[in-house]
Amino acid sequence: MPQTSPASASAPRAVSSRPDCARNVSAVLGPTNTGKTHLAIERMLGHETGVIGLPLRLLAREVYEKVAARAGAENVALITGEEKIKPAEPRYHVCTVESMPQNADVDFLAVDEIQLAGDPERGHVFTNRLFHARGRLETLLLGAQTMQGAIRDLLPEANFISRPRLSKLTYAGQKKISRLPRRSAIVAFSASDVYAIAELIRRQRGGAAVVLGALSPRTRNAQVELYQSGDVDFMVATDAIGMGLNLEVDHVAFAGRRKFDGRVHRMLTPGETGQIAGRAGRYMNDGTFGVTGECDPFDADLVAKLEDHDFEPVKILQWRNSNLDFSTLEALQNSLNEIPASHRLQRTRENDDVAVLERLAGDHEIIDLTTTPEHVARLWDACQVPDYRKISAATHAELVASLYRFLISDNGLIPEDWIEKQVQQAASTEGDIDTLANRISLIRTWTFVSNRQGWLADPEHWQARTREIEDNLSDALHQQLAQRFVDRRTSVLMKRLHDKSALDAEIEDDGKIFVENHYVGQLHGFRFTPDTHASGAQGKAARHAASKVLAQELARRADQLVAAKPETLALTRNGAITWNGEEVARLEGGEDGLKPGVQLLADEHMNAPDRDKVIARLRTWVDHHISQRIKPLVDLAAAADLDGIARGIAFRMVENFGSLKRDTVAEEVRGLDQTARAGLRKYGVRFGAYNIFFPALMKPDAAELLLLLWGLKHGAEGGLDPYALPEMPRPGLTSVTADLTLPEAFYRACGFHVCGGRAVRIDILERLGDQIRPLVSWKPDGENAEPPAGALGGGAFKVQPDMMAILGCSQEELNGVLKALGYRLERRPVTPPSANAPAAPENGEKAPGEAPPATDGEAPQKEMAAEVSDGETQSTEPEYEEIWRPRRRPERRKRPRQQDRAAHSESHGAQRKSRQADREQAGSTKPANDKRGPKKKRAAPGKAQPKPAANAGKRQPAVDPDSPFAALQGLKEKMERDMQERA
């Protein structure tokens, strides 16, 4: 839209601002909750005709409903900028102050909240009514005490009536939103803050009603009804709550003190703060006010003013000339710029209608169209359309310009098809809260247009149409607000609880609990679990409501469990005891590892006698369950026929949950006689080469229970949660890769022996030892000339496939197990047979002159490297075979004291014979105390005896079979054999 500078206007001049006669004017002044509005209604109904002007459309609707209920709807008209309900011959008019009929000839007239005459935005309208709105018989000006001085100066003949507050108002300080008392109103100053606070209250306190000035009366009434009916105990509102909304509010909490007044963000004045705080405490009920959220506490001076209702008087009233000159556009601008003559009055700032007029006055097209006083009046009339949408000043000016063009057209009416298109844009009820609120703002514009006289050909049709759309949008918005900010289930429960009404609660067979047909939670075993969607006040209400049936149901279930069959109970691997599939208790560690405690999982609604009898029943079942699953160990723990060393070993077995490493009790085992051994074997104990254990406890069920019992007793010591232990090896596995972050005791409780990086089931490890033992003990003789597979004589053996098969592992993994068991590995090259070489001797004996096998301690001699030709070094690398031997460790035993020798001579003699047998199985007949090395073989007659190498007595580093030095070593040995053959 093209614009130029505004039309020039002459300098403003002062005009007379003389009010009309005030002989029948009474000013009823006082703080909030003094009954001023109620007084005005009563006084109006005492006259034949009357008009009352109210500051808000919402309040006008509320007063209209009260008056219509008493005088009859056919006698009462409602007139606001967006709504008109006008019977044929109304006696009473309820209006917004801006919509009060001019020059009304009525007996009674009242203007509410007259102190708004000092408001920069709307004050000039209230000042105009102060000066010119009169009833024939009686005029009431209702407002705050702060207006007394201004009214006395401007209306010297007015009467003054003071109204004291009916209740006391007290400052309550700062409170968290979660701790605000019931029947509280929280005041914020932006829609986003209102929504955020309402959302928080919904989560913590069950729900809140929401009131904003932009809501339609229908939506506002529905929200207020939520609060007034007790469905919710909280209301979140803007400062619109301070303008006469009569609610049952006990406490007002300020979430902020800064508001946007249409131009700037500013702090509330003490008078505005008092107007809002005064909503607390209606009629004779005292009220409190305070702050919440991020609002700073009030200082002592402000608190004193609010409690005593002592505020600075209104000194200046806003004024705008109402006697406008429509002769030309310039004359209209000049008349709007006139200033008042009274020192009590101040020309108001540029409001929206004047701002739009100034913008359009700079448009050449509008200037050309505005040529007559009627056109000027029409333009000013169009500028009165409020900017409900608040998009931008330019957008609003374009809308006003479009309306003005229609109004000065040939028929002077807005086209039906054009307004139909505009109205249709707001007809949809789909969308979220903000979308619906924006559509309501849009339809309010067309509601205002439809109520302007002479703008439409069929105004009644469009008034009905826009009203219907606004009502539909209002209902949809109310539903959205209730759905977002109110939990219906919680609100019903809270209301019935506060009313102390009897609640209808019932429990279904599957444990679901319903209160007033609302699902509130479920009973699992002996514990009540509230609905997962219930939190804060909702969860509290659900638990409180469900308590009615919980105590009775828990007592019934306790009796059922005590009489339950054993098969209905079960113990999980995590230590939970279930009854019919529902967890009712769990085990807990105690002094005795085989007798854990029982912790009942029950709510406080279960009484002590029922708890005791349930725990006793569960403890009996647990003891029986353990005695059946690990019977050998339980029997051993209770054995009364063991004594001495056998009893000590039994105690250690129980303490270690069924297994012991043999080397940890080697001394004790040596001290056992055959009778003591037989006594332990009677209980299922097996003495293995590596472990002492119970073969019966290697089964998965027993191992799982033993792991659980170990976890309860010692799991926390190893940094493990006894109720969330790692998975034990799967049943059927004979060995697994060991997790070295877990304590070794964890695997032993599972029945596994940790060998290096692998954990082998204890009974399988003993089977491995049974396979190795005959290979180590084999030696050639006349009757045993054929060696077993893998036996090499002299205690040496080679790994066999059967060994890897029973462990279910690779050879490399088996090598780690063997090393962990104490076996040592020798690697020697495999010499290919030579055509000229003599036949290999039988029974594994070495041929004369054959080099000894390479061991880990040997290293190639570097001196031979220079003698080997390049062709020889490229020959095929020799193959190696791995040979295992038991590691020899000398036994260091203290000599027995002289007085003990006789007592232990028989036992020691048996032990010496056993050790001698072990040496004979290993191929050695040397006495135990013979520290001499093996005898050297003499050279054959006629043969030169080779000199010992200079470093023969030193241990050489191991040779990497893949290095060139290993090849050189093989070639060196081959050359030595060739030299011997030639000799």
Short mmCIF file of C-alpha atoms in Angstrom, two decimals, residues 174-177 185-190 193-194 197 236-239 252-259 289-297:
data_model
loop_
_atom_site.label_atom_id
_atom_site.label_comp_id
_atom_site.label_asym_id
_atom_site.label_seq_id
_atom_site.Cartn_x
_atom_site.Cartn_y
_atom_site.Cartn_z
CA GLN A 174 7.08 -17.58 48.58
CA LYS A 175 5.96 -21.14 47.86
CA LYS A 176 6.85 -23.73 45.28
CA ILE A 177 4.12 -24.53 42.81
CA ALA A 185 -4.93 -18.96 41.40
CA ILE A 186 -1.51 -18.54 39.78
CA VAL A 187 -1.11 -15.33 37.79
CA ALA A 188 1.27 -15.03 34.83
CA PHE A 189 1.52 -12.41 32.11
CA SER A 190 1.97 -14.35 28.86
CA ASP A 193 3.94 -18.86 30.87
CA VAL A 194 0.33 -19.75 31.60
CA ILE A 197 2.66 -23.48 34.68
CA VAL A 236 -3.70 -20.32 36.00
CA ALA A 237 -4.67 -16.95 34.59
CA THR A 238 -3.43 -13.67 33.23
CA ASP A 239 -4.18 -10.38 34.96
CA VAL A 252 -3.29 -15.81 44.73
CA ALA A 253 0.29 -16.60 43.70
CA PHE A 254 2.21 -14.24 41.41
CA ALA A 255 4.48 -16.07 38.96
CA GLY A 256 5.74 -12.70 37.70
CA ARG A 257 5.28 -8.96 38.06
CA ARG A 258 6.14 -7.70 34.58
CA LYS A 259 3.45 -7.24 31.96
CA PHE A 289 -1.33 -13.85 48.42
CA GLY A 290 2.30 -14.58 47.66
CA VAL A 291 4.80 -15.40 44.96
CA THR A 292 5.86 -18.60 43.24
CA GLY A 293 8.23 -19.76 40.55
CA GLU A 294 10.92 -17.22 39.65
CA CYS A 295 9.05 -14.18 40.97
CA ASP A 296 11.01 -12.28 43.60
CA PRO A 297 9.40 -11.93 47.04
#
